[in-house]
XYZ file of C-alpha atoms in Angstrom:
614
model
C -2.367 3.939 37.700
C -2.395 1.610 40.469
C -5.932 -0.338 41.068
C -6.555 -1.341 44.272
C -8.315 -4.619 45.872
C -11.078 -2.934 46.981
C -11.465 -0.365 44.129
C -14.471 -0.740 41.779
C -12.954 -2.161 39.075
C -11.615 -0.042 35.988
C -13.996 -2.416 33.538
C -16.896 -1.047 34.646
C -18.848 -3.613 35.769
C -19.712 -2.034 39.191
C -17.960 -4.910 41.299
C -14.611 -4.682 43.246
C -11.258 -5.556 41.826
C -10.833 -8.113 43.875
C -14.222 -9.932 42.687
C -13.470 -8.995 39.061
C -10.734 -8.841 36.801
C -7.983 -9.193 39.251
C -7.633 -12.371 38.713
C -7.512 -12.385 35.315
C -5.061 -9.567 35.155
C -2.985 -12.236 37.459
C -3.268 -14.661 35.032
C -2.394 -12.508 32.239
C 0.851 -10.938 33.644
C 1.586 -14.652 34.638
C 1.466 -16.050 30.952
C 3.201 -12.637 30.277
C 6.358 -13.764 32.794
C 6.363 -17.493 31.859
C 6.839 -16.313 28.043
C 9.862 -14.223 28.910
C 11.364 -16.683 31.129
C 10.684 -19.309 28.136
C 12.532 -17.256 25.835
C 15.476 -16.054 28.330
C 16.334 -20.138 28.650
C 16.076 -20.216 25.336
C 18.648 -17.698 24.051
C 20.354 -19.216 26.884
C 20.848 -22.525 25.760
C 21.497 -21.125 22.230
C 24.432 -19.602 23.740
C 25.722 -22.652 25.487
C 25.114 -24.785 22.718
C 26.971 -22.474 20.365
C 30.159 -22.162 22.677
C 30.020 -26.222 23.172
C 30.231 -26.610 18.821
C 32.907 -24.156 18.396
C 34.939 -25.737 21.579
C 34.047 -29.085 19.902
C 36.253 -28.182 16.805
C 39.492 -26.851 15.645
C 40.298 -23.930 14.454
C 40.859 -25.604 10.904
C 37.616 -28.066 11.232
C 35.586 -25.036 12.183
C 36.736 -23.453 9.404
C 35.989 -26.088 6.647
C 32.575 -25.869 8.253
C 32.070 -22.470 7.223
C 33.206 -23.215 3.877
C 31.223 -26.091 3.119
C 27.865 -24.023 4.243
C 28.951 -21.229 2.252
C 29.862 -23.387 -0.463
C 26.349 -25.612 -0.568
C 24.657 -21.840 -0.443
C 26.593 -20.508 -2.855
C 27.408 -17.326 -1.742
C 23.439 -16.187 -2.065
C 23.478 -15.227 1.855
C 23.606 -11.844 2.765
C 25.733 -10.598 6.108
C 23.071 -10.749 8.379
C 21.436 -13.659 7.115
C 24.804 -15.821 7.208
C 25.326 -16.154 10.546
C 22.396 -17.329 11.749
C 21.841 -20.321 9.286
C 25.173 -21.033 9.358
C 24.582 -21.733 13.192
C 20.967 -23.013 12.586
C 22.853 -25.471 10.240
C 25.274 -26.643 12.935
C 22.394 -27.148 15.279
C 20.054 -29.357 14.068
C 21.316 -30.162 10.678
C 24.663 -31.567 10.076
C 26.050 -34.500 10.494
C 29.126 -34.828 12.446
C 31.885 -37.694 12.211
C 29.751 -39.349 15.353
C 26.582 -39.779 13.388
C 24.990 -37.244 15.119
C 23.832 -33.711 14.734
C 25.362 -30.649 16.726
C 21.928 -31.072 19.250
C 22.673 -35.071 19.556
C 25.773 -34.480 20.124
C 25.348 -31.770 23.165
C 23.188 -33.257 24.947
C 25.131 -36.562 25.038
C 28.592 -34.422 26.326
C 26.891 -31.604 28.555
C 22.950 -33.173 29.216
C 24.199 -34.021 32.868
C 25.193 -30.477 33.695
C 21.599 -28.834 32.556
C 18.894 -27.450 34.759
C 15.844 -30.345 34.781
C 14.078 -27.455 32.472
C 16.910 -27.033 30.414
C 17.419 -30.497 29.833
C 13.582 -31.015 28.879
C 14.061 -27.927 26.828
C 17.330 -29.335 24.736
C 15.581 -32.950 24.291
C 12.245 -31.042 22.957
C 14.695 -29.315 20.359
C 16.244 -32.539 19.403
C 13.090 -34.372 18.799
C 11.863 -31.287 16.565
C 11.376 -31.620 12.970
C 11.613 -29.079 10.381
C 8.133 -28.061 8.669
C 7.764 -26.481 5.812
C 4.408 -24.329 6.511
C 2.138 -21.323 4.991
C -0.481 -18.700 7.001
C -3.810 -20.114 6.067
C -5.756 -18.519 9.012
C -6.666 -16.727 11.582
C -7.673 -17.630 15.475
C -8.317 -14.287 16.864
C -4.964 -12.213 16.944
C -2.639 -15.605 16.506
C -1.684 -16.958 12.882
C -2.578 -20.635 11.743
C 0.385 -22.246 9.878
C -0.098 -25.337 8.061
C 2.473 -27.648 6.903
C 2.038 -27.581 2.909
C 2.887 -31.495 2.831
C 1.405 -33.634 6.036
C -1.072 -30.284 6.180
C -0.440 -30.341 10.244
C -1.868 -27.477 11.611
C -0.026 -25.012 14.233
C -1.466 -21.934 16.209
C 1.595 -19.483 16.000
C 1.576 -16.902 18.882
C 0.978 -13.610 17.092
C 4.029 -11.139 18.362
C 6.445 -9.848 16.392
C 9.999 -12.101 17.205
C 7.383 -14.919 16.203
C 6.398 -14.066 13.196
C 7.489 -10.722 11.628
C 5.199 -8.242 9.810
C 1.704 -10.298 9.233
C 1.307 -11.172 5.717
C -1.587 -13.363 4.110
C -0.576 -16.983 2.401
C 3.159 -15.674 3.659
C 4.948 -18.856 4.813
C 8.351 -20.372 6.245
C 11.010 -23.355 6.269
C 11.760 -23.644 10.098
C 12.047 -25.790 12.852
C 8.561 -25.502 15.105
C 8.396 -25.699 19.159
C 5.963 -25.708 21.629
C 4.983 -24.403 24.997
C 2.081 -23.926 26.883
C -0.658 -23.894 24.368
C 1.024 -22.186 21.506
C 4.034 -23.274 19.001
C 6.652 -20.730 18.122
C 9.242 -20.718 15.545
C 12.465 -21.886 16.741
C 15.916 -20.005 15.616
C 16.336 -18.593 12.769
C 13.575 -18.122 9.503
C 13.057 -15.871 6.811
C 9.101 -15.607 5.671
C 8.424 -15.664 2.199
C 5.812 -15.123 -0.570
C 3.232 -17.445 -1.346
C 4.799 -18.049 -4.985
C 8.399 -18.576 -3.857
C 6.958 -21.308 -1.699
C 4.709 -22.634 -3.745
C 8.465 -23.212 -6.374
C 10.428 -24.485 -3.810
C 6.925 -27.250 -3.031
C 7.638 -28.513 -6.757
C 11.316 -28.525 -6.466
C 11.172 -30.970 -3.511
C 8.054 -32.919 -4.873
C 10.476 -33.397 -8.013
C 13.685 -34.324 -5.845
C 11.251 -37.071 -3.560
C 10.336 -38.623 -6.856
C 13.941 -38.541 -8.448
C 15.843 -40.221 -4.921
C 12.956 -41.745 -4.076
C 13.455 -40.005 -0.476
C 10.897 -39.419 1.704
C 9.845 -35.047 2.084
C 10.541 -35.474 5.953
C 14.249 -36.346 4.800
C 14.970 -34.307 1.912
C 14.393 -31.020 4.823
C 16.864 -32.210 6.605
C 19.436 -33.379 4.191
C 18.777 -30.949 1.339
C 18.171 -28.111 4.190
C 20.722 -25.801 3.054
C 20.187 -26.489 -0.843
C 16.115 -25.461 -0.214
C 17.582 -22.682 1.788
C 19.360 -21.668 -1.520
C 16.024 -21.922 -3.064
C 14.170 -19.664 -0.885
C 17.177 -17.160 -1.058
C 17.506 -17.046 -4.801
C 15.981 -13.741 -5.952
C 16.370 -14.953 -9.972
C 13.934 -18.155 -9.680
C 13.227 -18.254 -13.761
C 9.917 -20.125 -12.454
C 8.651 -17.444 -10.475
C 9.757 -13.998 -11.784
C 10.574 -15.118 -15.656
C 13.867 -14.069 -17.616
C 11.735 -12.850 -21.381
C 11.364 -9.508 -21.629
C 8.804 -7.518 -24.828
C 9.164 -4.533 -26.122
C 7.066 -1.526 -25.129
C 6.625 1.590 -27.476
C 5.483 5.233 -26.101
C 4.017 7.417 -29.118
C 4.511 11.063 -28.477
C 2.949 13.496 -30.799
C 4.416 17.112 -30.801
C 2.725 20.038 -31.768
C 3.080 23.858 -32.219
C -0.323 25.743 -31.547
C -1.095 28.755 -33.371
C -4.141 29.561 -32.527
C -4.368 29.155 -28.828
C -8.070 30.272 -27.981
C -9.512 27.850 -30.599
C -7.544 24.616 -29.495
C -8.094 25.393 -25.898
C -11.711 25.896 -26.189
C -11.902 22.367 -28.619
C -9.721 20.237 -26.167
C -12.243 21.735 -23.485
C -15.645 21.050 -24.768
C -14.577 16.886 -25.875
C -16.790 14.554 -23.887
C -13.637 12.086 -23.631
C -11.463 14.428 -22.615
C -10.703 15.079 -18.788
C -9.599 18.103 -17.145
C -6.445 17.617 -14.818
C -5.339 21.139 -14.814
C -6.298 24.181 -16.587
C -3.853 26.926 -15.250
C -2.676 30.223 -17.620
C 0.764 28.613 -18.846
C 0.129 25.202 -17.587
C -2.777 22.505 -18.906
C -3.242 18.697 -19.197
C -5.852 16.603 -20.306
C -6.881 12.840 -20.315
C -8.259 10.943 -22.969
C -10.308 8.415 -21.501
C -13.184 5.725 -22.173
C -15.153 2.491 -21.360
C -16.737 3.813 -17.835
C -16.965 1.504 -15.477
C -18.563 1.535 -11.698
C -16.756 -0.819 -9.090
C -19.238 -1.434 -5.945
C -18.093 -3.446 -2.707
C -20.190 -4.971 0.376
C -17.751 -2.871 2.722
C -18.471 0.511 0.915
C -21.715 2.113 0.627
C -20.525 4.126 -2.168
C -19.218 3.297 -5.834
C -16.132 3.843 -7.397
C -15.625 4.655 -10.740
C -12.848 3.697 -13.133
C -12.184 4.202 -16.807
C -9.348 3.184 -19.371
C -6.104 5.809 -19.608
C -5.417 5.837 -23.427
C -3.014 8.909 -23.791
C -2.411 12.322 -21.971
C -2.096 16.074 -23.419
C 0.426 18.530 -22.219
C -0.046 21.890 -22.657
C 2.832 24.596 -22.180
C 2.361 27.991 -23.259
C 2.052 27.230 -27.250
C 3.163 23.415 -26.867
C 1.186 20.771 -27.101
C 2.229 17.167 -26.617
C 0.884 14.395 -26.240
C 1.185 10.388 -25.151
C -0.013 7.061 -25.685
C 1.291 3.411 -25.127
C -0.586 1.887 -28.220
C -0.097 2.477 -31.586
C -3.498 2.267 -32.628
C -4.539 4.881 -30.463
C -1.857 7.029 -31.009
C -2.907 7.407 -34.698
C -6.634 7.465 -34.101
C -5.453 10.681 -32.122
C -2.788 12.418 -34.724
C -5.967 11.584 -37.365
C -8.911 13.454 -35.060
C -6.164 16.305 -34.476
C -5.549 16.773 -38.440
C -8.621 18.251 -38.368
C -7.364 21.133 -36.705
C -4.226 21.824 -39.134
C -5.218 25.754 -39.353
C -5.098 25.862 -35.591
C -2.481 23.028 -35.029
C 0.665 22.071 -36.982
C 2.679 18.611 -35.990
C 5.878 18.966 -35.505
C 7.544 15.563 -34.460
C 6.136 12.509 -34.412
C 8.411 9.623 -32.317
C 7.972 6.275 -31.363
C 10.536 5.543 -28.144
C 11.180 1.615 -26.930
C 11.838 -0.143 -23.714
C 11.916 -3.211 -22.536
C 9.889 -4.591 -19.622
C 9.489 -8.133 -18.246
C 7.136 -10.588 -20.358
C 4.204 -10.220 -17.406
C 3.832 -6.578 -16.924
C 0.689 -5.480 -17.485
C 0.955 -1.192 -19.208
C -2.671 -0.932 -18.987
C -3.344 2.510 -17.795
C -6.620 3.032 -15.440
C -8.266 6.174 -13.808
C -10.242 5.708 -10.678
C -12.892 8.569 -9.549
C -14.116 8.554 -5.977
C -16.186 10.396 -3.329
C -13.935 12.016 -1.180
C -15.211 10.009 1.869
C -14.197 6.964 0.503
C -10.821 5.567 2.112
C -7.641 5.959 -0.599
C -6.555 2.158 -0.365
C -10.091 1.615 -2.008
C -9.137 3.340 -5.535
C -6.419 0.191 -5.025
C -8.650 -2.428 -4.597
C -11.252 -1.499 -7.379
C -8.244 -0.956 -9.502
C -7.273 -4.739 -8.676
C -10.727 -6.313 -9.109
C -10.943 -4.641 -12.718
C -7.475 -6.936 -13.537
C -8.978 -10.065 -11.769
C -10.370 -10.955 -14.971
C -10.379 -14.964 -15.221
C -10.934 -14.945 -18.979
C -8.218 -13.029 -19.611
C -4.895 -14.978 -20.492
C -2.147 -13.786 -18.573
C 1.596 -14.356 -19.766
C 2.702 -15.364 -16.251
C 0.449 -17.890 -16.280
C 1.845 -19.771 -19.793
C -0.734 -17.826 -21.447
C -3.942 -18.989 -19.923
C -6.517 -17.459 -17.802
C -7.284 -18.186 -14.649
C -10.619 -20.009 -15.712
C -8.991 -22.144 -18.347
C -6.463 -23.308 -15.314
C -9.422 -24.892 -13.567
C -10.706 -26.517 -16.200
C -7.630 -27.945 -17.280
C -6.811 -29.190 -14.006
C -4.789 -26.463 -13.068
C -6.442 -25.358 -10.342
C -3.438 -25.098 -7.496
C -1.619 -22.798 -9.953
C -4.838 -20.174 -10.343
C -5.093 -20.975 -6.681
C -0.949 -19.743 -5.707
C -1.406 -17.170 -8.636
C -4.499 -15.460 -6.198
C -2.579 -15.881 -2.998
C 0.218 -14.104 -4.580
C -1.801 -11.477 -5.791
C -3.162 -11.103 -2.551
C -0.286 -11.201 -0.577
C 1.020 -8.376 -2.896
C -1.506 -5.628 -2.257
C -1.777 -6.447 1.567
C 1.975 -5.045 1.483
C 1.165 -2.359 -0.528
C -1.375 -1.374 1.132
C 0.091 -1.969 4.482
C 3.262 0.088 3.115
C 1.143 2.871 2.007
C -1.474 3.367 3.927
C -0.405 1.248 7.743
C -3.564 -0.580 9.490
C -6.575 -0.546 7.625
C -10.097 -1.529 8.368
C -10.904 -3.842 5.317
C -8.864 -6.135 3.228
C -9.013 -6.623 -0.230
C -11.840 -8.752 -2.048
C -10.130 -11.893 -3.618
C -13.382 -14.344 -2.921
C -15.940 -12.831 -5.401
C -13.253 -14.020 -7.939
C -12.194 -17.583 -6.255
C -16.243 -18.039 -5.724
C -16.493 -17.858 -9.372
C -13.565 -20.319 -10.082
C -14.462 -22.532 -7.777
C -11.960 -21.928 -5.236
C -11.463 -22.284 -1.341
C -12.044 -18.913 -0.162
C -9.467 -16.760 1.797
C -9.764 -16.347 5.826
C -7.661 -12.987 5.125
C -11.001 -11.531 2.941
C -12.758 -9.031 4.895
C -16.147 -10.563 5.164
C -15.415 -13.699 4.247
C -17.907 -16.186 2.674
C -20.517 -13.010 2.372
C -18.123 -10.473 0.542
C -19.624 -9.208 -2.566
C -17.577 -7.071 -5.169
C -18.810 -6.186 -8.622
C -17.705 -4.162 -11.628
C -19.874 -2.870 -14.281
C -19.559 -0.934 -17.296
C -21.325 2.664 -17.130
C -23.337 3.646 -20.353
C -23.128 7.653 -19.121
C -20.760 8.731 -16.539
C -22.053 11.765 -14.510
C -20.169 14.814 -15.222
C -18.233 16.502 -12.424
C -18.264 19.930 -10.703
C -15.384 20.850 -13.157
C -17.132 19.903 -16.562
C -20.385 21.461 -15.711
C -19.456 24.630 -13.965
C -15.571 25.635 -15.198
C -15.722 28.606 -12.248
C -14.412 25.638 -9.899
C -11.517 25.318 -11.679
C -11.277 29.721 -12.241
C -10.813 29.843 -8.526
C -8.649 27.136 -8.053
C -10.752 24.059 -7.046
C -8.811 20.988 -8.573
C -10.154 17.895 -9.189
C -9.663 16.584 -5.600
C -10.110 19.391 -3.644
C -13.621 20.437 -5.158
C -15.413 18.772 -1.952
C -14.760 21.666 0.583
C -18.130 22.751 1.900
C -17.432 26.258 1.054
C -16.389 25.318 -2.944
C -20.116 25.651 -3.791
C -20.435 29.147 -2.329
C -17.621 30.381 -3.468
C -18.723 29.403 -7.036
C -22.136 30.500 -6.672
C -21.055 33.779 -4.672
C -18.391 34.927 -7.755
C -20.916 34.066 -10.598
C -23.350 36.501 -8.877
C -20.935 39.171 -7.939
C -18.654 39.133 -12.038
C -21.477 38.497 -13.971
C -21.789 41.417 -16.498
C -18.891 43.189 -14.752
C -15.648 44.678 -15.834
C -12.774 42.783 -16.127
C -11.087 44.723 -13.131
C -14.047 43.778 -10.964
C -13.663 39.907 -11.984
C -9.944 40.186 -11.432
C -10.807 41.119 -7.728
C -13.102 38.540 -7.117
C -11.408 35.843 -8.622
C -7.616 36.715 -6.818
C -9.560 37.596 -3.375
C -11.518 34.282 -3.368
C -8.614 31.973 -4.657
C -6.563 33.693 -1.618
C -9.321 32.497 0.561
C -9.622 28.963 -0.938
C -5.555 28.946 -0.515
C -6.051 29.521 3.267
C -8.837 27.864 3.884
C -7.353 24.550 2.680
C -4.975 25.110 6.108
C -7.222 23.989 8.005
C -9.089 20.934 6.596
C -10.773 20.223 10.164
C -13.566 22.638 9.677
C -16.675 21.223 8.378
C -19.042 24.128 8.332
C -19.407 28.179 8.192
C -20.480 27.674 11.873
C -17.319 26.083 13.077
C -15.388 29.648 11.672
C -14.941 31.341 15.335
C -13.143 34.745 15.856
C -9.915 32.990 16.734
C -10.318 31.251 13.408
C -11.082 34.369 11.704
C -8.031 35.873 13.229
C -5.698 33.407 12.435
C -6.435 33.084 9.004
C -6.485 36.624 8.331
C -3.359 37.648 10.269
C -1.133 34.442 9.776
C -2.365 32.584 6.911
C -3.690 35.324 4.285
C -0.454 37.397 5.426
C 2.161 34.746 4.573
C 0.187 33.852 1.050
C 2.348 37.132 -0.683
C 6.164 37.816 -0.113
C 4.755 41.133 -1.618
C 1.514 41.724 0.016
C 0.321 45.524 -1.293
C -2.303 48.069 0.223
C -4.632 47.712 -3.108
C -4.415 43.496 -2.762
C -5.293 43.985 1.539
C -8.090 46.541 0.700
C -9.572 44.046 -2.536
C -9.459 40.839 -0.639
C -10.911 42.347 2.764
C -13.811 43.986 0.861
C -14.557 40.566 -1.225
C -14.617 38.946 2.367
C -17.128 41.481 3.909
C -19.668 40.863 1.016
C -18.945 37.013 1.082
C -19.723 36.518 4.659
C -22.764 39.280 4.458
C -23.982 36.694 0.926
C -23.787 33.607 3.291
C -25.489 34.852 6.029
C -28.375 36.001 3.628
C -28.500 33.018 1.915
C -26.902 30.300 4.624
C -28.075 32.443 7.745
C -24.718 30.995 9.419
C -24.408 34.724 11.280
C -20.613 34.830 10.398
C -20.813 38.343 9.515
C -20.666 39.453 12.853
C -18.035 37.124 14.043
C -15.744 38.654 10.446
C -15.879 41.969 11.526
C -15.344 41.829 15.240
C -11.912 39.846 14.005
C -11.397 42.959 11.049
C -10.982 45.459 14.099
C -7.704 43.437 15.400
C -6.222 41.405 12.023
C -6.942 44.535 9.060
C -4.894 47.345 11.149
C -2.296 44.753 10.974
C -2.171 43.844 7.688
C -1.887 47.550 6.564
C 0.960 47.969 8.811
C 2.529 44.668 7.542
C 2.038 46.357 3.911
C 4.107 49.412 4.752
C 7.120 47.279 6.399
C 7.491 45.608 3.374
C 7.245 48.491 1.097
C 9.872 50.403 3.134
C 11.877 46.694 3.510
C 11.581 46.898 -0.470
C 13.216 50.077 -1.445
């Protein structure tokens, strides 16, 4: 909408436009024009500059060109990659039989027939030298690069044909420009990973000392052999060619006595519940408790060790581990059920996996108002151990890297690490308020601490074994699971009253009374979970009512009966009557005005199907 000069002003202040923000909305649409028309001459003289080199060479000469770039890259460049170095090469970095490079060269020939602001434009590019930089801040929205060699610092304008997808530590091999107050990346550049640039650092520290050349040379002379560099996916340094060998232990069992080994696995402390359906059940074996607590989160996270999994399938049992050592302490604590439990095939199954993966298996337990990506980043700090040796890192740990003088190698080992689960997260989950911890862990080596951590200098994350892990809903009431509640989805406001509301109604009943209760109620947790918006009993209107009576209960059964209609609308009278005695919500009332509309239909749905069915 249109503001006027003499409108108050849309900020709120109280003033007119005109004594307000008008002005600054001037200036702002003025930066916003001067930036196009920057980047409109720019393409521009891209274009005329291109069209000058090819009319510059024959057919023939043109085409040794190409083959000598794709030579000196050795094929490595994708299609849409090839192209634009390839031109980017011809630019402003070969040498042509003149002595000069493809810029020099224009400028000399066609510098008479620019624009003044072309002209200034073309002379900036040919003074331009390439950098070699990395993201090692932020200035508000805008991305500080810094050149890892002369450590010059630029302010990058922060939109996307700058500077991609934001990534922290990510950094690129480009020629730099400026205008106005901001620098921008000129032509074409790829942004890489803080360990791909951190190899290609050594590789030209190596190649200065060996041609005694100084770095500002080699990136002009070597540019397409450090392009190679960047490009090459294989880099022995970074990603390593050993492989091990990784065993999974399965254990295979027949059950024959299916009460008794149901009821054991059950009742083990160490054993978790992941489902526990009729024909269907699996089971964790965990240990070592831990409790993960961050100065962004109020609450803690728990996390504990993954050492095998159970399968259970009608009288099948199997079940996993990665290590040996557990897989036998389990096949030994399950002998001592040989009358209930007979082993039927034991197998040990290899794979190989590079040298640095890490198999170690972790569970993570949180409240369910906790964001996801955190169960990531507690996962994360639990491997940020820096007395643990690491293969990747020759076989130390990040501590014994400082204090060997090492410390730039722990240092790109973190970056990486953090680069890594920004794009994960960012993958996974989009925008997200707060950023991983990496400073607890760079505080205690010693380290510079990232600009990309959440809280910076004041971020606190800790994780600490648990001596007794409370039990959940599942473990000390086993109705939750009996009417469906899984693991995650035990947090409902109405899971508690359901449970409660069944154990009052079944207890010392018939089995045909349970049956009702129990099918009625897991109908209603099935529809309920529709509509994961409402927050309390009070929030059920009539419309509600009637829409998850009519539509969602009706659609639950391709088969819907008169005996399953009359059970589950009788369970729902006496649950909303129980929580207005014991909640005093006053949903009764609401219930049955919607029973008058949605239970005449459902009995007429019934009969449709039953005459659809014969």
């Amino acid at each position: 909408m249109k503001v006027n000069r003499n409108d108050l002003c849309p900020c709120g202040s109280g003033k007119k436009y005109k004594k307000c923000c008008m002005k600054k909305d001037h200036v702002a649409n003025l930066e916003e024009l001067k930036l196009e028309r920057f980047f409109v001459q720019r393409h521009g003289l891209v274009l005329r500059l291109k069209q000058f080199l090819e009319e510059s060479h024959s057919m023939s000469n043109y085409f040794q060109l190409k083959h000598e770039f794709r030579t000196r890259t050795k094929h490595l460049l994708s299609e849409d990659k090839h192209e634009g170095y390839f031109l980017y090469w011809m630019f402003f970095f070969r040498t042509y039989a003149n002595g000069k490079s493809g810029i020099e060269w224009f400028i000399e020939e066609k510098g008479n027939k620019l624009s003044e602001s072309e002209r200034t434009m073309a002379e900036d590019w040919m003074a331009m030298k390439p950098a070699f930089v990395q993201a090692v801040d932020r200035v508000g929205s805008d991305i500080v690069f810094e050149d890892v060699f002369s450590k010059e610092r630029f302010n990058i304008k922060n939109i996307k044909e700058n500077i991609g997808n934001f990534l922290p530590w990510y950094g690129a091999f480009s020629l730099i420009e400026s205008f106005e107050d901001y620098s921008y990346f000129n032509g074409v550049r790829t942004f890489y990973d803080p360990s791909t640039i951190d190899h290609v650092k050594k590789q030209l520290l190596k190649w200065a000392e060996e041609t005694a050349c100084t770095i500002e040379k080699l990136l002009v002379e070597r540019f397409l052999e450090i392009v190679v560099l960047l490009e090459d996916k294989n880099q022995p340094e970074k990603h390593g060619k050993t492989t091990k060998e990784v065993h999974q232990y399965s254990l295979d069992y027949r059950i024959v006595n299916e009460e008794y080994v149901h009821d054991f696995l059950y009742s083990q402390e160490n054993l978790l519940v992941e489902k526990w359906e009729t024909h269907h059940k699996s089971l964790s074996w965990v240990g070592n408790w831990k409790s993960y607590r961050d100065s962004e989160l109020a609450e803690e996270i728990r996390l504990v060790d993954l050492f095998g999994t159970f399968t259970i399938t009608g009288n099948r049992l199997q079940f996993i581990a990665l290590d040996k050592e557990k897989a036998e302490e389990m096949k030994n604590w399950l002998g001592n059920l040989q009358d209930s439990l007979v082993l039927e095939e034991d197998r040990d199954e290899k794979t190989f996996v590079p040298s640095h993966f890490d198999l170690h298996n972790t569970l993570v337990q949180a409240d369910a108002n906790v964001p996801q990506y955190f169960a990531l980043y507690a996962q994360n700090h639990a491997s940020l151990d820096i007395h643990k040796q690491n293969p990747i890192l020759d076989g130390n740990s990040l501590m014994e890297l400082v204090q060997n003088g090492r410390a730039d190698d722990a240092d790109t080992w973190l970056k990486q690490s953090e680069y890594t689960l920004y794009q994960l997260i960012q993958k996974r989950f989009k925008n997200v308020d707060v950023t991983a911890d990496f400073n607890s862990v760079r505080n205690q080596l010693g380290l510079k601490l990232s600009p990309f951590v959440t809280g910076g200098a004041e971020r606190k994350a800790v994780l600490e074994p648990l001596l007794q892990r409370e039990k959940s809903l599942h473990e000390k009431d086993p109705v939750y699971m009996e009417l469906g509640f899984s693991e995650k989805e035990m947090e409902p406001f109405y899971a508690a009253d359901f449970v409660q509301f069944f154990t009052e109604k079944t207890d010392g009943k018939k089995d045909n009374t349970v049956r009702k209760y129990k099918n009625s109620l897991w109908d209603l947790r099935v529809a309920m979970q529709l509509h994961p918006h409402i927050k309390q009993w009070e929030e059920c209107t009539l419309p509600f009512w009637e829409g998850l009576i009519g539509t969602d209960y009706a659609g639950l059964h391709e088969n819907l009966t008169k005996t399953q209609v009359k059970d589950f609308i009788s369970v729902l009278k006496a649950f909303a009557k129980w929580v207005d005695q014991n909640k005093a919500e006053g949903i009764s009332g609401v219930l049955t005005s919607s029973l008058k509309k949605t239970e005449a239909q459902l009995m007429e749905l019934t009969e449709k199907k039953a005459v659809a069915a014969n």
